[in-house]
GROMACS .gro file of C-alpha atoms in nm:
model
  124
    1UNK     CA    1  10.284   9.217   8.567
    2UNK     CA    2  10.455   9.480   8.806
    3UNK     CA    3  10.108   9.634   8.823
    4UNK     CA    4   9.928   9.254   8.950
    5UNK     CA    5  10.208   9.268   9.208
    6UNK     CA    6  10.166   9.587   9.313
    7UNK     CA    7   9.799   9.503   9.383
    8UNK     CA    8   9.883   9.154   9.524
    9UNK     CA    9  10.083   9.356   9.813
   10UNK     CA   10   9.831   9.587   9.866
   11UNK     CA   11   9.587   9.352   9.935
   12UNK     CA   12   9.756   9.125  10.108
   13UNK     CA   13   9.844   9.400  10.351
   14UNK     CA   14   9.489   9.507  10.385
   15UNK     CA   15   9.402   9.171  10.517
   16UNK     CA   16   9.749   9.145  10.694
   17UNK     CA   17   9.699   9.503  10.891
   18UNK     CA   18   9.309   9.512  10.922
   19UNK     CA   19   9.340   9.651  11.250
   20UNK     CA   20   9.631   9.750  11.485
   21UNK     CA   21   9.521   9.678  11.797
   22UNK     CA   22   9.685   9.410  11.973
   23UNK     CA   23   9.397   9.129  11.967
   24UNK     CA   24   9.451   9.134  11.603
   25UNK     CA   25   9.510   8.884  11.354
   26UNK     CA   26   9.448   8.673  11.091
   27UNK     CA   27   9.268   8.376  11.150
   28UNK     CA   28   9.264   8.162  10.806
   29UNK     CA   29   9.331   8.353  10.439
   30UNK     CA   30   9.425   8.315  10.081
   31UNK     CA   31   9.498   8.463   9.800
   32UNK     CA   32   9.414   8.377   9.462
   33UNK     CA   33   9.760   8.271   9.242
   34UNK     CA   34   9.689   8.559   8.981
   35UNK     CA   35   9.650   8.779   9.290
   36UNK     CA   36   9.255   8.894   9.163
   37UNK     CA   37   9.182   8.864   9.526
   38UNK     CA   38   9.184   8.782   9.841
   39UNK     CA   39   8.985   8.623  10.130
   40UNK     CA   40   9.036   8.601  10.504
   41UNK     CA   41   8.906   8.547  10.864
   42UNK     CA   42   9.025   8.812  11.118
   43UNK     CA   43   9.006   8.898  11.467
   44UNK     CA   44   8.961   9.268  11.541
   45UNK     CA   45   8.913   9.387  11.928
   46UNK     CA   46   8.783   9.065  11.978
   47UNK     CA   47   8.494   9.024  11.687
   48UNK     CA   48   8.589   8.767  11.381
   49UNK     CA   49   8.534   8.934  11.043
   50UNK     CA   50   8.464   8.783  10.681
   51UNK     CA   51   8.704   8.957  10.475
   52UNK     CA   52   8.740   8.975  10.104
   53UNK     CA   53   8.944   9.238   9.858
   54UNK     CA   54   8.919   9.253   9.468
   55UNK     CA   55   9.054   9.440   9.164
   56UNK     CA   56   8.893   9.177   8.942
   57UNK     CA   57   8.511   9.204   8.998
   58UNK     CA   58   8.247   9.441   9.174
   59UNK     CA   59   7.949   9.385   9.256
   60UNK     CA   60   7.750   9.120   9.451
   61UNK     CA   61   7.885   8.839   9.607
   62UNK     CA   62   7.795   8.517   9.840
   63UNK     CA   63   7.902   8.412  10.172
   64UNK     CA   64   7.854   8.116  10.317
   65UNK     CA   65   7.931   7.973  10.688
   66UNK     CA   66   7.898   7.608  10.765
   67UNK     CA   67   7.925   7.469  11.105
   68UNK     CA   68   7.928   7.097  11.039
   69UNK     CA   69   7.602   6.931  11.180
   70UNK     CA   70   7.436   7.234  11.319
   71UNK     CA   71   7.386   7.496  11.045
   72UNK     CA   72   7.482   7.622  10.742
   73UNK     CA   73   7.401   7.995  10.632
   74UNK     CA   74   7.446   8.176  10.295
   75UNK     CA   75   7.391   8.584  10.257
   76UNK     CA   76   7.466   8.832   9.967
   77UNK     CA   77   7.700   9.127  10.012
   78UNK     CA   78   7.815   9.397   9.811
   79UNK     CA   79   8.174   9.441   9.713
   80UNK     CA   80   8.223   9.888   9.790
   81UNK     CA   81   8.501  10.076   9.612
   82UNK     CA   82   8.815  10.149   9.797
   83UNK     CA   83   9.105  10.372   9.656
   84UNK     CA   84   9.328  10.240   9.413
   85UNK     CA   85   9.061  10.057   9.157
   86UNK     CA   86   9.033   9.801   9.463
   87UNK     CA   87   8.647   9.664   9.558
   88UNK     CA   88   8.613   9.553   9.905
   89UNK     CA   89   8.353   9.383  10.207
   90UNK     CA   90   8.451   9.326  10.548
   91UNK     CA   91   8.198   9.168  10.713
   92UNK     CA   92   8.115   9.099  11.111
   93UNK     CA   93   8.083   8.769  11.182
   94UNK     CA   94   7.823   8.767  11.525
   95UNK     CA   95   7.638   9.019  11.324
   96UNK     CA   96   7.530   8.879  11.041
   97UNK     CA   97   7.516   8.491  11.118
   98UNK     CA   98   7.312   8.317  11.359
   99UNK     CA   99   7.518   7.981  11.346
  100UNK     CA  100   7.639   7.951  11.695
  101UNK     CA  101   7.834   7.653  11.857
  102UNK     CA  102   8.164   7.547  11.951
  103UNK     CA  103   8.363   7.368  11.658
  104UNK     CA  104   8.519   7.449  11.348
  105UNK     CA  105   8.338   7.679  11.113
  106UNK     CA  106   8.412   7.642  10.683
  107UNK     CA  107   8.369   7.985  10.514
  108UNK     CA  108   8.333   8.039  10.146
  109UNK     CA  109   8.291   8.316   9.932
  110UNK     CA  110   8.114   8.294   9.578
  111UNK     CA  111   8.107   8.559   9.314
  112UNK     CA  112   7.844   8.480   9.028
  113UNK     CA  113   7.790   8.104   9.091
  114UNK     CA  114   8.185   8.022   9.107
  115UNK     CA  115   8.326   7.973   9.477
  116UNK     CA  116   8.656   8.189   9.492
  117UNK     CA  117   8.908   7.952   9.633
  118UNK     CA  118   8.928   7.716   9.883
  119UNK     CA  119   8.699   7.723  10.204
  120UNK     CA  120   8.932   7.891  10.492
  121UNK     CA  121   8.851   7.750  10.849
  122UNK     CA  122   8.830   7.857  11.226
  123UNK     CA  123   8.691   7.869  11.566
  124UNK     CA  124   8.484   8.150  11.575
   0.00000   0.00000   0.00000
């Protein structure tokens, strides 16, 4: 158990300190209760990231953006090894999705069929 929390800190604080400069932050996020991973929407120097961190599963995964009544996207990623047995993506928003609007944007992430927690939501 000391070992889960150890892990649930750690990647809580990667989502928590993803960058240090001051337009920082965290938009939306969650963690799962067990603490197998973690999910969030950040602001770095101005661009919104898609961020997820795992000790429980590698791999591919699905992300999916939804900008109700003007588009909804899904793309695979790959999860890449980090220190500590942790598997990571951090993904740029503007880069990789074409869904453009004003409004508030649903994001989910999906490992092998199975959506990993709740959707987390934002202006992006």
């Amino acid at each position: 158990m000391k070992r889960v929390a150890a892990i649930l800190l750690a990647v809580t604080a990667l989502l928590v300190t993803a960058a240090p400069s001051a337009s920082a932050g965290v938009v939306d996020s969650y963690c799962s209760p067990t603490g197998d991973y973690c999910t969030g929407i950040l602001r770095e120097g101005g661009r919104v990231k898609l961020s997820i961190s795992t000790f429980s599963f590698t791999g591919a995964y699905e992300l999916t953006v939804k900008l109700p009544g003007v588009c909804r996207q899904t793309k695979t990623f790959r999860l890449r090894s980090k220190p500590h047995g942790i598997y990571s993506s951090r993904i740029d928003f503007a880069r990789n999705f074409s869904c453009d609007g004003p409004g508030r944007y649903a994001v989910t992430w999906s490992w092998q069929g199975s959506q990993l927690g709740p959707a987390l939501h934002g202006r992006l």
